[in-house]
Amino acid sequence: MSTNIFWQESPIGNTERQKLLNQKGCVVWITGLSGSGKSTLACSLSRELYTRGKLSYILDGDNLRHGLNKDLGFKAEDRVENIRRVGEVAKLFADAGLICVASLISPYRKDRDACREMMQGSSFIEVYMNMSLQLCEARDPKGLYKLARAGKIKGFTGIDDPYESPLNCEIELKEKEGECPSPVAMAEEVISYLEAKGFLQNQ
Amino acid sequence: MERLAIRASRPSIFCSLPSLHGGSHRRPLRDGFLTLPTSSNAVDNPKLVVKTSSFHPVSAQASLTAFSETNVKEERINGDKKPENIMWHESSICRCDRQQLLQQKGCVIWITGLSGSGKSTVACALSKALFERGKLTYTLDGDNVRHGLNRDLTFKAEDRTENIRRIGEVAKLFADVGVICIASLISPYRRDRDECRSLLPEGDFVEVFMDVPLSVCESRDPKGLYKLARAGKIKGFTGIDDPYEAPLNCEVVLKHTGDDDSCSPRQMAENIISYLQDKGYLEG
């Protein structure tokens, strides 16, 4: 008699994880020139979210290239694949209930839009670090602009490769009267957006 | 030796002193008191680097100097040290912060075995049982990852290796987040599973072997694949015309006994949970 009764466990899904974490998973995609402050913002955002008891994780273009994407180089098709994979992982993270902060130059509109397509629309939050090339180059935190200007790196975004700014991003962060806002101020702006859209609670 | 006690709120305080061999990082779980030795030797030039979350005040005990985010630059250590020795650093959130938040430690539960051995069923039961204990899990299934991240891969040998490699790398990221990541894939070759094991810190890769005879898997044939393989319609199918290399040294073996009570999916999940509990993964 008991063999006729099948016990099927219902899977734990998105809804259950949201309830557990008291937040909704999403992807905060920070794009901008090298030196525009993407990693700094990502770090600040992650910290501010943590103080509010929210779980986030930073996917950084650089550290992924040492793990998942270590087989990829910098030729055009590898760059596209790099972004595709980051997008797919970010999607998994968002599905897991995390606030996934992806921080990559991601210069081409087509590639960023493809990532947006992958998510269910509303969970993809594009943050554009609209800082001037002059500001970024003056910072040059990794010394790459100097190398690019000296012709030692080819195809460097902003110098001899284009950056296609977003046409329709959710958040644009820029200099105010020539001054860049503090990382905390910028993080607060992103958090206000997340709060307004209901990502920082379980509905 | 003078002592400097710092009362700090989360997440951490860092004190860099040559006498502490390059630095000493202490992490109070709640507001608490730390005693950091300082040297009265003027040559030592100590620095107090306070890493804490924004706007959380850091104040010192009783008679000692109080440090807060706003006044840390003006305060002095030992009265005669220059204020520029005090540097303000923002800390980034790390793995242990997330462990603290989630009250669990991230790891990868790698469930391996023949098709039809019950990997997905156990993954589902495990995820549910852990959820009931308030633990966050996420399941990476060979099939659903092939529709997203790994959709560019085929079933040729090198692509199968790449499939497993990528899943291993993603599972590693999940473990770093603090999630208990359940990977459920046939993953028939020892070398590929061992490569994934090597990506993670010692102990964080928990290999679970679904030890179920081929005859039992084939009689279940949940996806009809054994039938197709026997008819020669699929080539290189694990168990039929491609080998399955059983683990030599896995953490958990779930052996099919034929007894429904002792090897129900829930019971098997509980076996894995006992292992996780013993190893401390179910606490922060």
CSV table of C-alpha atoms in Angstrom, one decimal:
chain,number,residue,atom,x,y,z
A,1,MET,CA,0.0,0.0,0.0
A,2,SER,CA,2.7,2.5,1.0
A,3,THR,CA,4.6,2.0,-2.3
A,4,ASN,CA,1.8,3.7,-4.1
A,5,ILE,CA,2.3,6.8,-2.1
A,6,PHE,CA,5.1,8.9,-3.5
A,7,TRP,CA,6.6,11.6,-1.3
A,8,GLN,CA,7.8,14.5,-3.5
A,9,GLU,CA,9.7,17.1,-1.7
A,10,SER,CA,8.8,20.5,-3.1
A,11,PRO,CA,11.9,22.3,-4.1
A,12,ILE,CA,13.2,25.3,-2.2
A,13,GLY,CA,13.0,28.3,-4.6
A,14,ASN,CA,13.4,32.0,-5.0
A,15,THR,CA,10.4,32.8,-2.8
A,16,GLU,CA,11.7,30.7,0.2
A,17,ARG,CA,15.1,32.2,-0.1
A,18,GLN,CA,13.7,35.7,-0.1
A,19,LYS,CA,11.8,35.0,3.0
A,20,LEU,CA,14.9,33.6,4.7
A,21,LEU,CA,17.1,36.5,3.8
A,22,ASN,CA,14.5,39.2,4.0
A,23,GLN,CA,15.6,40.7,0.7
A,24,LYS,CA,15.1,40.2,-3.0
A,25,GLY,CA,17.9,39.0,-5.2
A,26,CYS,CA,19.0,41.4,-8.0
A,27,VAL,CA,22.1,42.4,-10.0
A,28,VAL,CA,23.6,45.8,-9.5
A,29,TRP,CA,25.7,46.2,-12.6
A,30,ILE,CA,28.3,49.0,-12.2
A,31,THR,CA,29.8,50.2,-15.5
A,32,GLY,CA,32.3,52.9,-16.3
A,33,LEU,CA,35.8,53.8,-17.4
A,34,SER,CA,38.8,52.3,-15.6
A,35,GLY,CA,39.4,54.5,-12.6
A,36,SER,CA,35.8,55.8,-12.4
A,37,GLY,CA,35.4,54.3,-9.0
A,38,LYS,CA,33.4,51.1,-9.7
A,39,SER,CA,35.3,48.9,-7.2
A,40,THR,CA,35.3,51.6,-4.6
A,41,LEU,CA,31.5,52.0,-5.0
A,42,ALA,CA,31.0,48.2,-5.0
A,43,CYS,CA,32.9,47.9,-1.7
A,44,SER,CA,31.1,50.8,-0.1
A,45,LEU,CA,27.7,49.5,-1.3
A,46,SER,CA,28.4,46.0,0.0
A,47,ARG,CA,29.4,47.4,3.4
A,48,GLU,CA,26.4,49.7,3.7
A,49,LEU,CA,24.1,46.8,2.8
A,50,TYR,CA,25.9,44.6,5.4
A,51,THR,CA,25.2,47.2,8.1
A,52,ARG,CA,21.5,46.9,7.2
A,53,GLY,CA,21.8,43.1,7.5
A,54,LYS,CA,21.6,42.5,3.8
A,55,LEU,CA,23.6,39.9,2.0
A,56,SER,CA,25.6,41.0,-1.1
A,57,TYR,CA,28.5,39.8,-3.1
A,58,ILE,CA,30.9,41.6,-5.4
A,59,LEU,CA,31.7,40.0,-8.8
A,60,ASP,CA,34.7,41.9,-10.0
A,61,GLY,CA,36.0,41.7,-13.6
A,62,ASP,CA,39.5,41.2,-12.4
A,63,ASN,CA,39.0,38.4,-9.8
A,64,LEU,CA,36.8,36.4,-12.1
A,65,ARG,CA,39.5,36.3,-14.7
A,66,HIS,CA,41.6,34.3,-12.2
A,67,GLY,CA,39.0,31.7,-11.7
A,68,LEU,CA,36.0,31.0,-13.8
A,69,ASN,CA,37.3,33.1,-16.7
A,70,LYS,CA,40.9,32.2,-16.5
A,71,ASP,CA,40.8,30.6,-19.9
A,72,LEU,CA,39.8,33.9,-21.6
A,73,GLY,CA,42.1,36.5,-23.1
A,74,PHE,CA,41.4,40.0,-24.2
A,75,LYS,CA,40.5,39.5,-27.9
A,76,ALA,CA,37.1,40.8,-28.8
A,77,GLU,CA,35.2,37.5,-28.7
A,78,ASP,CA,36.8,36.6,-25.3
A,79,ARG,CA,35.7,40.0,-23.9
A,80,VAL,CA,32.2,39.3,-25.0
A,81,GLU,CA,32.3,35.8,-23.4
A,82,ASN,CA,33.8,37.3,-20.2
A,83,ILE,CA,30.8,39.5,-19.8
A,84,ARG,CA,28.3,36.8,-20.8
A,85,ARG,CA,29.7,34.4,-18.1
A,86,VAL,CA,29.7,37.2,-15.5
A,87,GLY,CA,26.1,37.9,-16.4
A,88,GLU,CA,25.1,34.2,-16.1
A,89,VAL,CA,26.8,33.9,-12.7
A,90,ALA,CA,25.2,37.1,-11.5
A,91,LYS,CA,21.8,35.7,-12.6
A,92,LEU,CA,22.4,32.6,-10.5
A,93,PHE,CA,23.4,34.7,-7.5
A,94,ALA,CA,20.3,36.9,-7.9
A,95,ASP,CA,18.2,33.7,-8.1
A,96,ALA,CA,19.9,32.6,-4.9
A,97,GLY,CA,18.5,35.7,-3.2
A,98,LEU,CA,21.8,37.7,-3.1
A,99,ILE,CA,22.3,41.3,-4.1
A,100,CYS,CA,25.0,40.7,-6.6
A,101,VAL,CA,27.2,43.7,-7.3
A,102,ALA,CA,29.0,43.3,-10.7
A,103,SER,CA,31.7,45.8,-11.2
A,104,LEU,CA,33.3,45.8,-14.7
A,105,ILE,CA,34.1,48.3,-17.4
A,106,SER,CA,31.8,46.5,-19.8
A,107,PRO,CA,32.2,49.1,-22.4
A,108,TYR,CA,29.8,47.9,-25.1
A,109,ARG,CA,26.1,48.6,-24.9
A,110,LYS,CA,25.2,45.3,-26.7
A,111,ASP,CA,26.9,43.2,-24.1
A,112,ARG,CA,25.4,45.0,-21.1
A,113,ASP,CA,22.0,44.8,-22.8
A,114,ALA,CA,22.4,41.1,-23.4
A,115,CYS,CA,23.0,40.7,-19.6
A,116,ARG,CA,19.9,42.7,-18.9
A,117,GLU,CA,17.9,40.4,-21.2
A,118,MET,CA,19.2,37.4,-19.3
A,119,MET,CA,17.7,38.6,-16.0
A,120,GLN,CA,14.0,39.0,-15.6
A,121,GLY,CA,14.2,42.7,-16.5
A,122,SER,CA,13.4,44.4,-13.2
A,123,SER,CA,16.2,42.7,-11.3
A,124,PHE,CA,18.9,44.3,-13.4
A,125,ILE,CA,20.0,47.6,-12.1
A,126,GLU,CA,22.6,49.4,-14.3
A,127,VAL,CA,24.7,52.0,-12.5
A,128,TYR,CA,26.7,54.2,-14.7
A,129,MET,CA,29.8,55.8,-13.2
A,130,ASN,CA,29.8,58.9,-15.3
A,131,MET,CA,33.2,60.3,-14.4
A,132,SER,CA,35.2,62.3,-17.0
A,133,LEU,CA,38.2,60.7,-18.7
A,134,GLN,CA,40.3,63.4,-17.3
A,135,LEU,CA,39.3,62.5,-13.7
A,136,CYS,CA,39.8,58.8,-14.3
A,137,GLU,CA,43.2,59.3,-16.0
A,138,ALA,CA,44.3,61.6,-13.2
A,139,ARG,CA,43.6,58.9,-10.7
A,140,ASP,CA,45.0,56.1,-12.9
A,141,PRO,CA,44.9,53.7,-9.9
A,142,LYS,CA,46.5,50.8,-11.8
A,143,GLY,CA,48.9,52.8,-14.0
A,144,LEU,CA,47.0,51.6,-17.1
A,145,TYR,CA,46.3,55.0,-18.6
A,146,LYS,CA,50.0,55.7,-18.5
A,147,LEU,CA,50.8,52.5,-20.3
A,148,ALA,CA,48.0,53.0,-22.8
A,149,ARG,CA,49.2,56.6,-23.6
A,150,ALA,CA,52.7,55.2,-24.1
A,151,GLY,CA,51.3,52.7,-26.6
A,152,LYS,CA,52.2,49.8,-24.4
A,153,ILE,CA,48.6,48.6,-24.1
A,154,LYS,CA,46.4,48.5,-27.2
A,155,GLY,CA,42.7,48.8,-27.3
A,156,PHE,CA,42.4,50.3,-23.8
A,157,THR,CA,38.9,51.7,-23.1
A,158,GLY,CA,38.8,55.5,-23.2
A,159,ILE,CA,42.1,55.8,-25.0
A,160,ASP,CA,42.0,53.7,-28.2
A,161,ASP,CA,38.7,51.8,-27.6
A,162,PRO,CA,35.3,53.3,-27.1
A,163,TYR,CA,33.2,53.4,-24.0
A,164,GLU,CA,29.5,53.3,-25.0
A,165,SER,CA,27.6,55.0,-22.2
A,166,PRO,CA,24.2,53.6,-21.2
A,167,LEU,CA,21.2,55.2,-22.8
A,168,ASN,CA,18.7,54.1,-20.2
A,169,CYS,CA,20.4,53.1,-17.0
A,170,GLU,CA,18.6,53.0,-13.6
A,171,ILE,CA,21.2,55.1,-11.8
A,172,GLU,CA,23.8,57.6,-13.1
A,173,LEU,CA,26.5,58.9,-10.7
A,174,LYS,CA,28.5,61.9,-11.8
A,175,GLU,CA,30.7,64.6,-10.6
A,176,LYS,CA,29.0,67.6,-9.0
A,177,GLU,CA,30.7,70.9,-9.7
A,178,GLY,CA,33.9,69.1,-10.6
A,179,GLU,CA,33.9,67.0,-7.4
A,180,CYS,CA,33.2,63.3,-7.2
A,181,PRO,CA,30.7,62.4,-4.5
A,182,SER,CA,32.0,60.2,-1.7
A,183,PRO,CA,31.7,56.5,-2.0
A,184,VAL,CA,29.3,56.4,0.9
A,185,ALA,CA,27.1,59.1,-0.6
A,186,MET,CA,27.0,57.2,-3.9
A,187,ALA,CA,26.3,53.9,-2.1
A,188,GLU,CA,23.4,55.6,-0.3
A,189,GLU,CA,22.0,56.7,-3.6
A,190,VAL,CA,22.0,53.1,-4.9
A,191,ILE,CA,20.5,51.9,-1.6
A,192,SER,CA,17.7,54.4,-1.8
A,193,TYR,CA,16.9,53.0,-5.2
A,194,LEU,CA,17.0,49.4,-4.0
A,195,GLU,CA,14.8,50.4,-1.0
A,196,ALA,CA,12.2,52.2,-3.2
A,197,LYS,CA,12.0,49.2,-5.5
A,198,GLY,CA,11.5,46.8,-2.7
A,199,PHE,CA,14.7,44.8,-2.9
A,200,LEU,CA,15.6,45.3,0.8
A,201,GLN,CA,12.6,43.5,2.1
A,202,ASN,CA,10.7,40.3,1.5
A,203,GLN,CA,7.3,41.1,0.0
B,1,MET,CA,54.6,48.4,28.1
B,2,GLU,CA,51.7,50.7,27.7
B,3,ARG,CA,48.4,49.2,26.8
B,4,LEU,CA,45.7,50.8,24.8
B,5,ALA,CA,42.3,49.5,25.1
B,6,ILE,CA,39.8,50.2,22.3
B,7,ARG,CA,36.2,49.7,22.5
B,8,ALA,CA,34.8,49.1,19.1
B,9,SER,CA,31.7,48.2,17.4
B,10,ARG,CA,31.7,45.8,14.5
B,11,PRO,CA,33.2,44.8,12.3
B,12,SER,CA,36.9,45.2,13.1
B,13,ILE,CA,39.9,47.0,14.4
B,14,PHE,CA,43.3,46.7,12.9
B,15,CYS,CA,46.4,47.7,14.7
B,16,SER,CA,49.6,47.9,12.9
B,17,LEU,CA,52.7,47.8,15.1
B,18,PRO,CA,56.2,46.6,14.2
B,19,SER,CA,56.3,44.8,17.5
B,20,LEU,CA,53.2,42.8,16.4
B,21,HIS,CA,55.0,41.6,13.4
B,22,GLY,CA,53.3,43.5,10.7
B,23,GLY,CA,49.9,43.8,12.1
B,24,SER,CA,47.3,42.3,14.3
B,25,HIS,CA,43.7,42.1,13.2
B,26,ARG,CA,41.1,41.6,15.9
B,27,ARG,CA,37.4,41.2,15.3
B,28,PRO,CA,35.0,41.9,18.0
B,29,LEU,CA,31.7,40.2,17.4
B,30,ARG,CA,29.8,42.9,19.3
B,31,ASP,CA,30.9,46.0,21.0
B,32,GLY,CA,33.7,44.8,23.1
B,33,PHE,CA,37.1,45.7,24.5
B,34,LEU,CA,40.4,44.9,23.0
B,35,THR,CA,43.7,45.4,24.6
B,36,LEU,CA,46.5,46.1,22.2
B,37,PRO,CA,50.0,46.3,23.5
B,38,THR,CA,51.9,49.4,22.5
B,39,SER,CA,55.5,50.1,22.9
B,40,SER,CA,56.9,53.0,24.8
B,41,ASN,CA,59.9,52.9,22.5
B,42,ALA,CA,59.7,56.1,20.5
B,43,VAL,CA,61.4,54.4,17.5
B,44,ASP,CA,58.6,52.0,17.1
B,45,ASN,CA,56.3,54.6,15.5
B,46,PRO,CA,53.0,52.7,16.0
B,47,LYS,CA,50.0,53.3,13.8
B,48,LEU,CA,46.5,52.7,14.8
B,49,VAL,CA,44.5,51.9,11.7
B,50,VAL,CA,40.9,51.7,12.6
B,51,LYS,CA,38.8,49.8,10.1
B,52,THR,CA,35.2,50.0,10.8
B,53,SER,CA,31.9,50.5,9.2
B,54,SER,CA,30.9,54.1,8.5
B,55,PHE,CA,29.7,56.2,11.3
B,56,HIS,CA,30.2,53.6,14.0
B,57,PRO,CA,32.0,55.2,16.9
B,58,VAL,CA,35.1,53.7,18.3
B,59,SER,CA,35.7,54.8,21.8
B,60,ALA,CA,38.3,53.8,24.3
B,61,GLN,CA,37.9,52.5,27.8
B,62,ALA,CA,37.8,54.9,30.7
B,63,SER,CA,41.0,56.8,31.0
B,64,LEU,CA,42.2,56.1,27.5
B,65,THR,CA,41.7,58.2,24.4
B,66,ALA,CA,38.5,58.0,22.6
B,67,PHE,CA,38.5,57.5,18.8
B,68,SER,CA,35.6,58.1,16.6
B,69,GLU,CA,35.3,58.4,12.8
B,70,THR,CA,35.3,62.2,13.0
B,71,ASN,CA,38.1,62.7,15.6
B,72,VAL,CA,40.4,59.8,14.8
B,73,LYS,CA,42.8,62.1,13.0
B,74,GLU,CA,43.1,64.4,15.9
B,75,GLU,CA,43.7,61.8,18.6
B,76,ARG,CA,47.1,60.7,19.6
B,77,ILE,CA,48.4,57.4,20.8
B,78,ASN,CA,50.6,57.7,23.9
B,79,GLY,CA,50.2,61.4,24.0
B,80,ASP,CA,53.3,62.2,21.9
B,81,LYS,CA,52.8,60.4,18.6
B,82,LYS,CA,51.9,62.4,15.6
B,83,PRO,CA,48.3,62.3,14.3
B,84,GLU,CA,49.3,61.3,10.8
B,85,ASN,CA,50.2,57.9,12.3
B,86,ILE,CA,46.5,57.3,12.5
B,87,MET,CA,45.0,56.2,9.2
B,88,TRP,CA,41.5,55.8,8.4
B,89,HIS,CA,40.7,52.7,6.2
B,90,GLU,CA,37.3,51.4,5.1
B,91,SER,CA,37.1,47.7,5.5
B,92,SER,CA,35.5,45.5,2.8
B,93,ILE,CA,33.0,42.8,3.8
B,94,CYS,CA,34.7,39.5,3.9
B,95,ARG,CA,33.7,35.8,4.1
B,96,CYS,CA,33.6,35.8,7.9
B,97,ASP,CA,31.3,38.8,8.0
B,98,ARG,CA,28.9,36.9,5.7
B,99,GLN,CA,29.2,33.8,7.8
B,100,GLN,CA,28.2,35.8,10.8
B,101,LEU,CA,25.2,37.3,9.0
B,102,LEU,CA,24.0,33.9,7.8
B,103,GLN,CA,25.0,31.9,10.8
B,104,GLN,CA,26.5,29.2,8.6
B,105,LYS,CA,29.8,28.5,6.8
B,106,GLY,CA,29.8,28.2,3.0
B,107,CYS,CA,30.8,25.0,1.4
B,108,VAL,CA,30.2,22.8,-1.6
B,109,ILE,CA,28.3,19.6,-1.4
B,110,TRP,CA,29.3,17.7,-4.5
B,111,ILE,CA,26.8,14.9,-5.2
B,112,THR,CA,28.2,12.4,-7.7
B,113,GLY,CA,26.8,9.1,-9.1
B,114,LEU,CA,25.2,7.4,-12.0
B,115,SER,CA,22.2,8.8,-13.8
B,116,GLY,CA,19.1,7.7,-11.8
B,117,SER,CA,21.1,7.2,-8.6
B,118,GLY,CA,19.0,9.9,-6.9
B,119,LYS,CA,21.3,12.9,-6.9
B,120,SER,CA,18.7,15.5,-7.7
B,121,THR,CA,16.2,13.9,-5.3
B,122,VAL,CA,18.8,14.0,-2.4
B,123,ALA,CA,19.8,17.6,-3.4
B,124,CYS,CA,16.1,18.6,-3.1
B,125,ALA,CA,15.6,16.9,0.2
B,126,LEU,CA,18.8,18.4,1.6
B,127,SER,CA,18.0,21.9,0.4
B,128,LYS,CA,14.6,21.6,2.1
B,129,ALA,CA,15.9,20.1,5.3
B,130,LEU,CA,18.5,22.8,5.6
B,131,PHE,CA,15.9,25.5,4.8
B,132,GLU,CA,13.9,24.2,7.7
B,133,ARG,CA,16.9,24.8,9.9
B,134,GLY,CA,17.2,28.4,8.6
B,135,LYS,CA,20.1,27.7,6.4
B,136,LEU,CA,20.7,29.2,2.9
B,137,THR,CA,21.5,26.7,0.1
B,138,TYR,CA,21.6,26.9,-3.7
B,139,THR,CA,21.6,23.9,-6.0
B,140,LEU,CA,23.7,23.8,-9.2
B,141,ASP,CA,22.3,21.1,-11.4
B,142,GLY,CA,24.2,19.8,-14.3
B,143,ASP,CA,21.1,20.1,-16.5
B,144,ASN,CA,20.0,23.7,-15.6
B,145,VAL,CA,23.5,25.1,-15.8
B,146,ARG,CA,23.8,23.7,-19.3
B,147,HIS,CA,20.9,26.1,-20.3
B,148,GLY,CA,22.7,29.2,-19.0
B,149,LEU,CA,26.3,29.5,-18.2
B,150,ASN,CA,27.3,26.3,-20.0
B,151,ARG,CA,25.0,26.6,-23.0
B,152,ASP,CA,28.0,26.9,-25.3
B,153,LEU,CA,29.3,23.5,-24.3
B,154,THR,CA,28.6,20.1,-26.0
B,155,PHE,CA,29.1,16.6,-24.8
B,156,LYS,CA,32.5,16.0,-26.3
B,157,ALA,CA,35.2,15.0,-23.8
B,158,GLU,CA,36.8,18.4,-23.5
B,159,ASP,CA,33.5,20.2,-23.1
B,160,ARG,CA,32.5,17.8,-20.3
B,161,THR,CA,35.7,18.7,-18.5
B,162,GLU,CA,35.0,22.4,-19.0
B,163,ASN,CA,31.4,21.9,-17.8
B,164,ILE,CA,32.6,20.5,-14.5
B,165,ARG,CA,35.4,23.1,-14.2
B,166,ARG,CA,33.0,26.0,-14.6
B,167,ILE,CA,30.5,24.5,-12.1
B,168,GLY,CA,33.4,24.0,-9.7
B,169,GLU,CA,34.4,27.7,-10.0
B,170,VAL,CA,30.8,28.9,-9.6
B,171,ALA,CA,30.3,26.6,-6.6
B,172,LYS,CA,33.5,28.1,-5.1
B,173,LEU,CA,32.1,31.6,-5.5
B,174,PHE,CA,28.9,30.5,-3.7
B,175,ALA,CA,30.9,29.0,-0.9
B,176,ASP,CA,32.8,32.2,-0.6
B,177,VAL,CA,29.4,34.0,-0.2
B,178,GLY,CA,28.6,31.7,2.6
B,179,VAL,CA,26.0,29.7,0.8
B,180,ILE,CA,25.9,25.9,1.2
B,181,CYS,CA,26.1,25.1,-2.5
B,182,ILE,CA,24.8,21.8,-3.6
B,183,ALA,CA,26.2,20.6,-7.0
B,184,SER,CA,24.4,17.6,-8.4
B,185,LEU,CA,26.1,16.1,-11.4
B,186,ILE,CA,27.1,12.6,-12.7
B,187,SER,CA,30.8,14.0,-12.9
B,188,PRO,CA,32.1,10.5,-13.7
B,189,TYR,CA,35.8,11.2,-13.8
B,190,ARG,CA,37.8,11.2,-10.6
B,191,ARG,CA,40.3,13.7,-12.0
B,192,ASP,CA,37.6,16.3,-12.8
B,193,ARG,CA,36.1,16.0,-9.3
B,194,ASP,CA,39.5,16.2,-7.7
B,195,GLU,CA,40.3,19.4,-9.7
B,196,CYS,CA,37.1,21.0,-8.2
B,197,ARG,CA,38.2,19.8,-4.8
B,198,SER,CA,41.5,21.6,-5.2
B,199,LEU,CA,39.8,24.9,-5.9
B,200,LEU,CA,38.4,25.1,-2.3
B,201,PRO,CA,40.0,25.4,1.1
B,202,GLU,CA,40.5,22.1,2.9
B,203,GLY,CA,37.2,20.7,4.2
B,204,ASP,CA,35.0,23.0,2.2
B,205,PHE,CA,34.5,20.4,-0.6
B,206,VAL,CA,32.1,17.7,0.7
B,207,GLU,CA,32.0,14.8,-1.8
B,208,VAL,CA,28.8,12.7,-1.5
B,209,PHE,CA,28.8,9.4,-3.5
B,210,MET,CA,25.4,8.0,-4.4
B,211,ASP,CA,26.4,4.3,-4.2
B,212,VAL,CA,23.6,2.7,-6.1
B,213,PRO,CA,24.1,-0.3,-8.4
B,214,LEU,CA,23.7,0.2,-12.2
B,215,SER,CA,20.8,-2.3,-12.2
B,216,VAL,CA,18.8,-0.2,-9.7
B,217,CYS,CA,19.6,3.1,-11.6
B,218,GLU,CA,18.6,1.4,-14.9
B,219,SER,CA,15.4,0.0,-13.5
B,220,ARG,CA,14.4,3.5,-12.4
B,221,ASP,CA,15.6,5.2,-15.7
B,222,PRO,CA,13.8,8.4,-14.7
B,223,LYS,CA,14.7,10.2,-18.0
B,224,GLY,CA,14.5,7.2,-20.3
B,225,LEU,CA,18.2,7.6,-21.1
B,226,TYR,CA,19.3,4.0,-20.3
B,227,LYS,CA,16.7,2.7,-22.7
B,228,LEU,CA,18.1,5.0,-25.4
B,229,ALA,CA,21.7,4.1,-24.6
B,230,ARG,CA,20.9,0.3,-24.7
B,231,ALA,CA,19.3,0.8,-28.1
B,232,GLY,CA,22.5,2.5,-29.3
B,233,LYS,CA,20.8,5.9,-29.7
B,234,ILE,CA,23.1,7.7,-27.3
B,235,LYS,CA,26.8,7.0,-27.3
B,236,GLY,CA,29.2,7.4,-24.4
B,237,PHE,CA,26.5,7.2,-21.8
B,238,THR,CA,27.9,6.8,-18.3
B,239,GLY,CA,27.4,3.3,-17.0
B,240,ILE,CA,26.6,1.8,-20.4
B,241,ASP,CA,29.5,2.6,-22.7
B,242,ASP,CA,31.4,5.2,-20.6
B,243,PRO,CA,33.0,4.5,-17.2
B,244,TYR,CA,32.0,5.9,-13.9
B,245,GLU,CA,35.0,6.2,-11.5
B,246,ALA,CA,33.7,5.9,-8.0
B,247,PRO,CA,35.4,8.2,-5.4
B,248,LEU,CA,38.2,6.6,-3.4
B,249,ASN,CA,38.0,9.0,-0.5
B,250,CYS,CA,34.8,10.9,-0.3
B,251,GLU,CA,33.3,12.5,2.8
B,252,VAL,CA,29.9,10.8,2.7
B,253,VAL,CA,28.7,7.6,1.0
B,254,LEU,CA,25.0,7.1,0.6
B,255,LYS,CA,24.7,3.4,-0.1
B,256,HIS,CA,21.5,1.9,-1.5
B,257,THR,CA,20.3,-0.8,0.8
B,258,GLY,CA,17.0,-1.6,-0.7
B,259,ASP,CA,15.3,-0.6,2.6
B,260,ASP,CA,13.0,2.3,1.9
B,261,ASP,CA,13.0,3.5,5.5
B,262,SER,CA,16.8,3.8,6.0
B,263,CYS,CA,17.5,5.2,2.6
B,264,SER,CA,14.7,7.6,2.0
B,265,PRO,CA,15.8,10.9,0.5
B,266,ARG,CA,15.0,12.6,3.8
B,267,GLN,CA,17.2,10.1,5.7
B,268,MET,CA,20.0,10.5,3.3
B,269,ALA,CA,19.7,14.3,3.6
B,270,GLU,CA,20.0,13.9,7.4
B,271,ASN,CA,23.2,11.9,7.0
B,272,ILE,CA,24.7,14.8,5.1
B,273,ILE,CA,23.4,17.3,7.6
B,274,SER,CA,25.0,15.3,10.5
B,275,TYR,CA,28.3,15.5,8.7
B,276,LEU,CA,27.9,19.3,8.2
B,277,GLN,CA,26.9,19.7,11.8
B,278,ASP,CA,29.9,17.8,13.1
B,279,LYS,CA,32.2,19.9,11.0
B,280,GLY,CA,30.7,23.2,12.1
B,281,TYR,CA,29.2,24.3,8.8
B,282,LEU,CA,25.8,25.0,10.4
B,283,GLU,CA,26.9,27.8,12.6
B,284,GLY,CA,28.5,31.2,12.0
